[in-house]
Amino acid sequence: MSRRQVDPSPEILQQALVTHLEERIHIRDRRILDAFRTVPRHRFVTHVSIEEAYRDRAIATKQLDSGIAISSASQPAMMAMMLEQLDLQPGHRVLEIGAGTGYNAALMAHLVGANGHVVTMDYDEDIVLDARQHLAANGIENVEVIRADGGLGCPHSAPFDRIILTVGAWDIAPAWREQLAAHGRLVLPLSVGGPQLAVAFQAQDGHLMSQSAYYCEFMRLRGAHAGPERLGPLGSKKGFLIGNEAALPVPDDTIYDWLKGPSQECSAGMQIALRDIRLSLWFWLGMYETGHVRIYAAGQKAKHRRIPDLLSASVPGHVLRGTSGLVNADGICLLSRSDDEANPFSLRLRSYGRAEALTQRLLARLQAWDAAGRPPGDRLEITVYPRDAVIDVPEGAVVMPKRWHQLVLRWP
């Protein structure tokens, strides 16, 4: 007689997630592990199975009609790492931009204790209502959920010992600096020329200094304080998507026509791994080249390999395959590969349009990156000053101007 299989209980799955965070992610703060052990995630993501709730992955919670997600429950490992960066202490007052399901606010409420207070805010009324309901249903009382543009912060509850964003930001809004207590800490996914770093900033005299950073990928901040970056359709026709920060030098449809036309390839003269591109090269190109873009193909364009297939992404109903490179007024040059399976592989460059000079420019950037030791993005030291501040730029540093601030970036 066969035994009936018994599904694991929520408690067993929850403990398995905690063990994963401890052993695989190496979370050192035992209080954070205790928070994950205490706060039941499945009660905040009730639209998925209990098994799905305790997997170490993000869960989309709100989507546009196009299928693009605009709100999610963040990946637990990323949440734990950012909470460790935040360094919450009992009694702290915390502001969270991006309420989501309320789960992260619940974890923070556990960490700051009964004498602490968490304010979490979101742009959408339905998200705010759901977060309130989840927190109330779990008996969490030291969290206030408000609907507002996160870029404005929450002045009536300031100052805050800690501020955290669970959405990607292109710049640091003035309100966040103004509402951060002296020597407070700000943790946010910050765009560095396209790719993001989850950076912990410590407030110092007149500026912010990075303390730690991790590679991350978060949905972008919406509203009046959103940045110029985009990931959307390339032109008026279907098939290609583009991700860029700076204004493009030519119309979208021109780039579309280039990609449908003839191309040329050449060797870059180096071996490279996929992780080198995502964790290092993207940051190098984003720092030094305003023409750095990501290009993806969807549908039949992806099947027919109209562009190099180095990087993959997915949205409901679509598999996106693509790469990154440089664009100027004459053409576009993209990273390519010699073998579809090997990793590492021999890096190649594929160009479209009249991109001979651009190809040489990208080759020079690649050679400089390789000579510098292929530094990882998460080792960047970042100092943030007001946009109008007069600063002494250290040798070898790069100044990246933003809307309200300027970032001074350097590898140690």
Short mmCIF file of C-alpha atoms in Angstrom, two decimals:
data_model
loop_
_atom_site.label_atom_id
_atom_site.label_comp_id
_atom_site.label_asym_id
_atom_site.label_seq_id
_atom_site.Cartn_x
_atom_site.Cartn_y
_atom_site.Cartn_z
CA MET A 1 0.00 0.00 0.00
CA SER A 2 1.56 3.26 -1.12
CA ARG A 3 1.81 6.13 1.25
CA ARG A 4 0.10 9.37 0.32
CA GLN A 5 2.62 12.13 -0.31
CA VAL A 6 2.31 14.95 2.22
CA ASP A 7 3.11 18.47 1.03
CA PRO A 8 5.65 20.34 3.14
CA SER A 9 4.14 22.70 5.69
CA PRO A 10 4.64 26.47 5.39
CA GLU A 11 6.89 26.31 8.44
CA ILE A 12 9.20 23.75 6.82
CA LEU A 13 9.41 25.75 3.58
CA GLN A 14 10.02 28.96 5.51
CA GLN A 15 12.86 27.39 7.48
CA ALA A 16 14.35 26.00 4.25
CA LEU A 17 14.45 29.55 2.86
CA VAL A 18 16.18 30.80 6.02
CA THR A 19 18.76 28.02 5.74
CA HIS A 20 19.36 29.00 2.12
CA LEU A 21 19.91 32.64 3.09
CA GLU A 22 22.32 31.62 5.81
CA GLU A 23 24.36 29.05 3.90
CA ARG A 24 24.25 30.23 0.28
CA ILE A 25 23.90 34.01 0.64
CA HIS A 26 26.04 34.21 3.80
CA ILE A 27 23.83 36.64 5.69
CA ARG A 28 25.79 37.43 8.85
CA ASP A 29 23.23 39.35 10.93
CA ARG A 30 21.32 36.72 12.91
CA ARG A 31 18.51 39.20 13.55
CA ILE A 32 17.75 39.32 9.82
CA LEU A 33 17.55 35.54 9.66
CA ASP A 34 15.22 35.62 12.68
CA ALA A 35 13.00 38.15 10.89
CA PHE A 36 12.70 35.85 7.85
CA ARG A 37 11.99 32.97 10.22
CA THR A 38 9.26 34.95 12.02
CA VAL A 39 7.41 36.81 9.24
CA PRO A 40 5.49 34.39 6.95
CA ARG A 41 6.05 35.41 3.31
CA HIS A 42 3.18 33.29 2.01
CA ARG A 43 0.71 35.54 3.83
CA PHE A 44 1.90 38.52 1.79
CA VAL A 45 1.89 36.84 -1.66
CA THR A 46 -1.42 35.04 -1.41
CA HIS A 47 -1.91 34.85 -5.19
CA VAL A 48 0.79 32.15 -5.56
CA SER A 49 1.26 28.72 -4.04
CA ILE A 50 3.03 28.27 -0.71
CA GLU A 51 5.87 26.49 -2.53
CA GLU A 52 6.29 29.46 -4.87
CA ALA A 53 6.15 31.92 -1.96
CA TYR A 54 9.24 30.38 -0.36
CA ARG A 55 11.37 30.07 -3.48
CA ASP A 56 14.26 32.52 -3.64
CA ARG A 57 12.88 34.54 -6.52
CA ALA A 58 10.92 37.72 -7.17
CA ILE A 59 7.16 37.42 -7.68
CA ALA A 60 5.30 39.84 -9.97
CA THR A 61 2.28 41.35 -8.21
CA LYS A 62 1.02 43.95 -10.70
CA GLN A 63 1.34 44.11 -14.49
CA LEU A 64 0.38 46.46 -17.28
CA ASP A 65 -1.89 45.20 -20.08
CA SER A 66 1.27 44.69 -22.13
CA GLY A 67 2.47 42.11 -19.60
CA ILE A 68 5.28 44.29 -18.22
CA ALA A 69 5.44 44.00 -14.42
CA ILE A 70 5.39 47.30 -12.49
CA SER A 71 5.33 45.91 -8.94
CA SER A 72 6.70 42.77 -7.35
CA ALA A 73 7.69 41.01 -4.17
CA SER A 74 11.49 41.22 -4.30
CA GLN A 75 13.77 38.19 -4.28
CA PRO A 76 14.35 37.18 -0.62
CA ALA A 77 18.15 36.98 -1.06
CA MET A 78 18.27 40.54 -2.41
CA MET A 79 15.99 41.72 0.40
CA ALA A 80 18.24 40.12 3.01
CA MET A 81 21.38 41.64 1.50
CA MET A 82 19.83 45.12 1.42
CA LEU A 83 18.56 44.78 4.99
CA GLU A 84 22.08 43.89 6.05
CA GLN A 85 23.31 46.99 4.22
CA LEU A 86 20.66 49.08 5.99
CA ASP A 87 21.92 48.02 9.45
CA LEU A 88 18.63 48.55 11.28
CA GLN A 89 18.72 48.87 15.06
CA PRO A 90 15.94 48.73 17.69
CA GLY A 91 14.10 52.04 17.91
CA HIS A 92 15.05 53.24 14.43
CA ARG A 93 12.64 55.26 12.31
CA VAL A 94 12.62 53.99 8.72
CA LEU A 95 11.22 55.24 5.40
CA GLU A 96 10.65 52.72 2.61
CA ILE A 97 9.96 53.85 -0.97
CA GLY A 98 8.00 51.07 -2.68
CA ALA A 99 5.55 49.31 -0.37
CA GLY A 100 4.95 46.30 -2.58
CA THR A 101 3.11 43.61 -0.63
CA GLY A 102 4.19 44.99 2.75
CA TYR A 103 6.49 42.02 3.39
CA ASN A 104 9.72 44.03 3.50
CA ALA A 105 8.09 46.56 5.83
CA ALA A 106 7.07 43.66 8.09
CA LEU A 107 10.65 42.39 8.20
CA MET A 108 11.89 45.87 9.07
CA ALA A 109 9.20 46.27 11.73
CA HIS A 110 10.54 43.11 13.37
CA LEU A 111 14.08 44.50 13.29
CA VAL A 112 13.31 47.95 14.73
CA GLY A 113 11.03 46.51 17.42
CA ALA A 114 8.06 47.98 19.25
CA ASN A 115 9.87 51.27 19.91
CA GLY A 116 10.75 51.72 16.23
CA HIS A 117 8.54 52.88 13.39
CA VAL A 118 8.37 52.11 9.66
CA VAL A 119 6.74 54.34 7.05
CA THR A 120 6.27 52.63 3.69
CA MET A 121 4.83 54.37 0.65
CA ASP A 122 3.75 53.56 -2.88
CA TYR A 123 2.52 55.33 -5.99
CA ASP A 124 -0.59 53.18 -6.57
CA GLU A 125 -3.66 53.11 -4.32
CA ASP A 126 -4.37 49.40 -4.90
CA ILE A 127 -0.83 48.46 -3.85
CA VAL A 128 -1.16 50.59 -0.71
CA LEU A 129 -4.49 48.99 0.21
CA ASP A 130 -3.11 45.47 -0.26
CA ALA A 131 -0.03 46.24 1.85
CA ARG A 132 -2.21 47.65 4.65
CA GLN A 133 -4.42 44.57 4.55
CA HIS A 134 -1.47 42.16 4.68
CA LEU A 135 0.17 43.99 7.59
CA ALA A 136 -3.07 44.20 9.56
CA ALA A 137 -3.86 40.53 8.95
CA ASN A 138 -0.48 39.62 10.42
CA GLY A 139 -0.87 41.83 13.48
CA ILE A 140 1.94 44.24 12.58
CA GLU A 141 1.20 47.61 14.14
CA ASN A 142 4.39 49.69 13.92
CA VAL A 143 4.10 50.26 10.15
CA GLU A 144 2.34 53.18 8.48
CA VAL A 145 1.41 52.74 4.80
CA ILE A 146 0.76 55.88 2.75
CA ARG A 147 0.02 56.67 -0.88
CA ALA A 148 2.29 59.35 -2.34
CA ASP A 149 5.04 59.98 -4.87
CA GLY A 150 8.06 58.35 -3.27
CA GLY A 151 10.32 61.01 -4.71
CA LEU A 152 8.83 63.48 -2.21
CA GLY A 153 9.51 61.28 0.79
CA CYS A 154 7.41 61.76 3.92
CA PRO A 155 8.29 65.16 5.43
CA HIS A 156 5.74 65.02 8.27
CA SER A 157 7.50 61.95 9.74
CA ALA A 158 11.10 63.03 9.08
CA PRO A 159 13.91 62.78 9.98
CA PHE A 160 14.56 59.10 9.39
CA ASP A 161 17.48 57.07 10.72
CA ARG A 162 17.26 54.89 7.64
CA ILE A 163 15.76 55.24 4.15
CA ILE A 164 15.48 52.32 1.72
CA LEU A 165 14.18 52.07 -1.84
CA THR A 166 12.84 48.83 -3.27
CA VAL A 167 12.60 50.41 -6.73
CA GLY A 168 15.43 51.50 -8.99
CA ALA A 169 16.35 55.20 -8.98
CA TRP A 170 18.29 57.16 -11.60
CA ASP A 171 19.23 59.87 -9.10
CA ILE A 172 18.86 60.56 -5.38
CA ALA A 173 15.85 62.82 -4.91
CA PRO A 174 16.58 65.92 -2.79
CA ALA A 175 13.85 64.93 -0.31
CA TRP A 176 15.66 61.72 0.60
CA ARG A 177 18.84 63.56 1.54
CA GLU A 178 16.89 66.26 3.38
CA GLN A 179 14.83 63.75 5.37
CA LEU A 180 17.79 61.54 6.29
CA ALA A 181 19.04 62.10 9.84
CA ALA A 182 22.59 63.26 10.42
CA HIS A 183 24.87 60.24 9.94
CA GLY A 184 21.85 58.25 8.71
CA ARG A 185 22.00 55.58 6.03
CA LEU A 186 20.34 55.41 2.61
CA VAL A 187 20.12 52.13 0.67
CA LEU A 188 18.82 52.10 -2.89
CA PRO A 189 19.18 50.43 -6.31
CA LEU A 190 21.02 53.19 -8.19
CA SER A 191 21.47 53.37 -11.95
CA VAL A 192 25.15 53.65 -12.92
CA GLY A 193 25.07 54.35 -16.63
CA GLY A 194 22.35 51.74 -17.21
CA PRO A 195 23.06 48.78 -14.90
CA GLN A 196 22.06 49.04 -11.24
CA LEU A 197 23.91 48.70 -7.95
CA ALA A 198 22.21 48.31 -4.57
CA VAL A 199 24.31 50.88 -2.72
CA ALA A 200 24.45 51.67 1.00
CA PHE A 201 25.28 55.36 1.47
CA GLN A 202 26.33 56.92 4.76
CA ALA A 203 25.50 60.59 5.28
CA GLN A 204 28.61 62.70 5.88
CA ASP A 205 29.31 66.43 5.87
CA GLY A 206 27.53 67.69 2.77
CA HIS A 207 27.73 64.44 0.81
CA LEU A 208 26.97 60.71 0.79
CA MET A 209 29.68 58.05 0.78
CA SER A 210 29.11 54.46 -0.37
CA GLN A 211 29.75 51.71 2.18
CA SER A 212 28.88 48.63 0.11
CA ALA A 213 27.32 47.72 -3.23
CA TYR A 214 25.77 44.69 -4.95
CA TYR A 215 24.68 44.12 -8.54
CA CYS A 216 20.88 44.16 -8.80
CA GLU A 217 17.96 44.55 -11.20
CA PHE A 218 14.90 46.41 -9.91
CA MET A 219 11.86 47.94 -11.58
CA ARG A 220 12.28 51.68 -12.01
CA LEU A 221 10.77 54.45 -9.90
CA ARG A 222 7.64 55.95 -11.47
CA GLY A 223 6.19 59.43 -11.19
CA ALA A 224 7.71 62.90 -11.41
CA HIS A 225 11.04 61.72 -10.02
CA ALA A 226 11.55 58.91 -12.54
CA GLY A 227 14.74 58.99 -14.57
CA PRO A 228 15.25 59.12 -18.35
CA GLU A 229 16.19 55.44 -18.69
CA ARG A 230 13.85 53.14 -20.58
CA LEU A 231 13.39 49.61 -21.84
CA GLY A 232 10.80 49.72 -24.57
CA PRO A 233 9.95 49.17 -28.24
CA LEU A 234 12.51 50.34 -30.78
CA GLY A 235 10.58 52.54 -33.17
CA SER A 236 7.11 52.09 -34.62
CA LYS A 237 7.55 48.49 -35.77
CA LYS A 238 7.55 45.26 -33.79
CA GLY A 239 10.46 42.99 -33.07
CA PHE A 240 13.18 44.95 -31.28
CA LEU A 241 13.43 46.59 -27.86
CA ILE A 242 16.05 49.05 -26.64
CA GLY A 243 17.34 49.99 -23.22
CA ASN A 244 19.11 53.33 -22.95
CA GLU A 245 19.71 56.26 -20.58
CA ALA A 246 21.01 59.09 -22.76
CA ALA A 247 19.04 60.49 -25.70
CA LEU A 248 19.69 58.53 -28.88
CA PRO A 249 21.65 60.31 -31.65
CA VAL A 250 19.23 59.15 -34.36
CA PRO A 251 15.51 58.26 -34.50
CA ASP A 252 14.50 54.81 -33.27
CA ASP A 253 13.36 53.78 -36.74
CA THR A 254 16.85 54.46 -38.13
CA ILE A 255 18.38 52.00 -35.66
CA TYR A 256 15.60 49.53 -36.50
CA ASP A 257 16.47 49.74 -40.19
CA TRP A 258 20.18 49.28 -39.43
CA LEU A 259 19.45 46.08 -37.50
CA LYS A 260 17.43 44.68 -40.41
CA GLY A 261 20.19 45.48 -42.88
CA PRO A 262 23.62 43.97 -43.57
CA SER A 263 26.18 43.58 -40.79
CA GLN A 264 29.89 42.98 -40.40
CA GLU A 265 31.76 41.04 -37.71
CA CYS A 266 35.28 41.13 -36.35
CA SER A 267 37.14 39.56 -33.45
CA ALA A 268 37.62 41.55 -30.24
CA GLY A 269 40.74 39.52 -29.51
CA MET A 270 39.76 38.29 -26.05
CA GLN A 271 37.99 35.53 -24.13
CA ILE A 272 35.10 36.58 -21.94
CA ALA A 273 32.43 35.00 -19.72
CA LEU A 274 28.79 36.08 -19.65
CA ARG A 275 29.08 37.14 -16.01
CA ASP A 276 31.94 39.47 -17.00
CA ILE A 277 29.51 41.39 -19.21
CA ARG A 278 26.73 41.76 -16.66
CA LEU A 279 28.84 42.31 -13.54
CA SER A 280 31.73 44.35 -14.94
CA LEU A 281 31.73 45.43 -18.59
CA TRP A 282 28.26 47.02 -18.45
CA PHE A 283 29.44 49.33 -15.68
CA TRP A 284 32.65 50.21 -17.53
CA LEU A 285 30.77 51.13 -20.70
CA GLY A 286 28.05 52.94 -18.74
CA MET A 287 30.66 55.09 -17.00
CA TYR A 288 32.64 56.04 -20.09
CA GLU A 289 30.13 55.97 -22.97
CA THR A 290 26.85 57.88 -23.18
CA GLY A 291 26.01 55.82 -26.28
CA HIS A 292 25.86 52.54 -24.34
CA VAL A 293 22.63 50.65 -25.13
CA ARG A 294 21.05 47.23 -24.71
CA ILE A 295 19.21 45.73 -27.68
CA TYR A 296 16.76 42.83 -27.47
CA ALA A 297 14.89 40.88 -30.14
CA ALA A 298 11.46 39.36 -29.54
CA GLY A 299 9.28 36.90 -31.43
CA GLN A 300 10.46 35.98 -34.93
CA LYS A 301 13.35 38.43 -34.70
CA ALA A 302 14.67 36.45 -31.72
CA LYS A 303 14.20 33.10 -33.49
CA HIS A 304 16.05 34.26 -36.58
CA ARG A 305 18.97 35.69 -34.58
CA ARG A 306 18.82 39.11 -36.18
CA ILE A 307 21.06 40.38 -33.38
CA PRO A 308 23.68 38.55 -31.27
CA ASP A 309 22.26 36.34 -28.53
CA LEU A 310 24.33 37.05 -25.42
CA LEU A 311 21.74 38.05 -22.85
CA SER A 312 18.22 36.77 -22.28
CA ALA A 313 15.23 38.21 -20.48
CA SER A 314 11.57 37.25 -20.36
CA VAL A 315 8.19 38.89 -19.95
CA PRO A 316 4.85 37.03 -20.07
CA GLY A 317 4.40 35.67 -23.58
CA HIS A 318 7.84 36.72 -24.81
CA VAL A 319 11.41 35.53 -24.65
CA LEU A 320 13.84 38.36 -25.30
CA ARG A 321 17.32 37.66 -26.63
CA GLY A 322 19.88 40.34 -27.01
CA THR A 323 23.14 42.05 -26.23
CA SER A 324 24.64 45.47 -25.59
CA GLY A 325 26.95 47.86 -27.39
CA LEU A 326 27.43 51.42 -28.60
CA VAL A 327 25.40 53.61 -30.95
CA ASN A 328 26.20 56.91 -32.68
CA ALA A 329 24.87 58.91 -35.62
CA ASP A 330 26.51 56.58 -38.16
CA GLY A 331 25.70 53.10 -36.90
CA ILE A 332 25.58 50.62 -34.05
CA CYS A 333 28.18 48.09 -32.85
CA LEU A 334 27.13 45.19 -30.62
CA LEU A 335 28.90 42.55 -28.55
CA SER A 336 28.70 39.13 -30.19
CA ARG A 337 30.15 35.67 -29.65
CA SER A 338 31.91 32.94 -31.58
CA ASP A 339 30.06 29.96 -30.12
CA ASP A 340 26.47 29.65 -28.90
CA GLU A 341 27.30 27.15 -26.16
CA ALA A 342 30.79 27.88 -24.84
CA ASN A 343 31.25 30.03 -21.73
CA PRO A 344 33.81 31.64 -21.60
CA PHE A 345 33.86 32.38 -25.34
CA SER A 346 35.77 34.41 -27.91
CA LEU A 347 34.24 37.88 -27.97
CA ARG A 348 33.32 39.34 -31.35
CA LEU A 349 31.78 42.63 -32.48
CA ARG A 350 28.91 42.91 -34.96
CA SER A 351 28.31 46.30 -36.57
CA TYR A 352 25.46 47.77 -38.63
CA GLY A 353 25.33 50.96 -40.69
CA ARG A 354 28.56 52.91 -41.20
CA ALA A 355 30.10 51.86 -37.90
CA GLU A 356 33.80 51.44 -38.72
CA ALA A 357 34.94 54.25 -36.39
CA LEU A 358 32.47 53.17 -33.70
CA THR A 359 33.82 49.61 -33.85
CA GLN A 360 37.34 50.90 -33.25
CA ARG A 361 36.07 52.99 -30.35
CA LEU A 362 34.40 49.97 -28.73
CA LEU A 363 37.54 47.89 -29.28
CA ALA A 364 39.59 50.55 -27.49
CA ARG A 365 37.15 50.55 -24.55
CA LEU A 366 37.32 46.77 -24.32
CA GLN A 367 41.11 46.79 -24.33
CA ALA A 368 41.21 49.44 -21.59
CA TRP A 369 38.71 47.44 -19.50
CA ASP A 370 40.77 44.27 -19.92
CA ALA A 371 44.02 46.10 -19.04
CA ALA A 372 42.36 47.47 -15.87
CA GLY A 373 41.71 43.91 -14.68
CA ARG A 374 38.00 43.78 -15.58
CA PRO A 375 36.94 45.45 -12.29
CA PRO A 376 33.52 44.37 -10.98
CA GLY A 377 30.84 47.00 -10.61
CA ASP A 378 30.18 46.12 -6.98
CA ARG A 379 33.68 47.29 -6.05
CA LEU A 380 33.00 50.84 -7.22
CA GLU A 381 33.40 53.58 -4.64
CA ILE A 382 30.67 56.19 -5.11
CA THR A 383 30.50 59.64 -3.55
CA VAL A 384 27.40 61.79 -4.08
CA TYR A 385 27.54 65.59 -4.10
CA PRO A 386 24.90 68.21 -4.97
CA ARG A 387 24.88 69.02 -8.69
CA ASP A 388 26.22 72.55 -8.12
CA ALA A 389 28.98 71.59 -5.66
CA VAL A 390 32.57 72.42 -6.58
CA ILE A 391 34.61 69.29 -5.92
CA ASP A 392 38.15 68.02 -6.23
CA VAL A 393 37.97 64.96 -8.46
CA PRO A 394 40.46 62.23 -7.45
CA GLU A 395 42.84 60.98 -10.12
CA GLY A 396 41.26 58.18 -12.13
CA ALA A 397 37.71 59.01 -11.00
CA VAL A 398 34.75 59.61 -13.33
CA VAL A 399 32.11 62.27 -12.66
CA MET A 400 28.59 61.24 -13.70
CA PRO A 401 26.15 64.19 -13.67
CA LYS A 402 22.56 63.48 -12.72
CA ARG A 403 19.47 65.67 -12.33
CA TRP A 404 20.10 66.85 -8.75
CA HIS A 405 23.46 65.33 -7.92
CA GLN A 406 26.79 64.31 -9.37
CA LEU A 407 28.33 60.91 -8.73
CA VAL A 408 32.07 60.57 -8.37
CA LEU A 409 32.94 56.99 -9.33
CA ARG A 410 36.25 55.22 -8.91
CA TRP A 411 37.61 51.73 -8.50
CA PRO A 412 40.02 51.37 -5.54
#
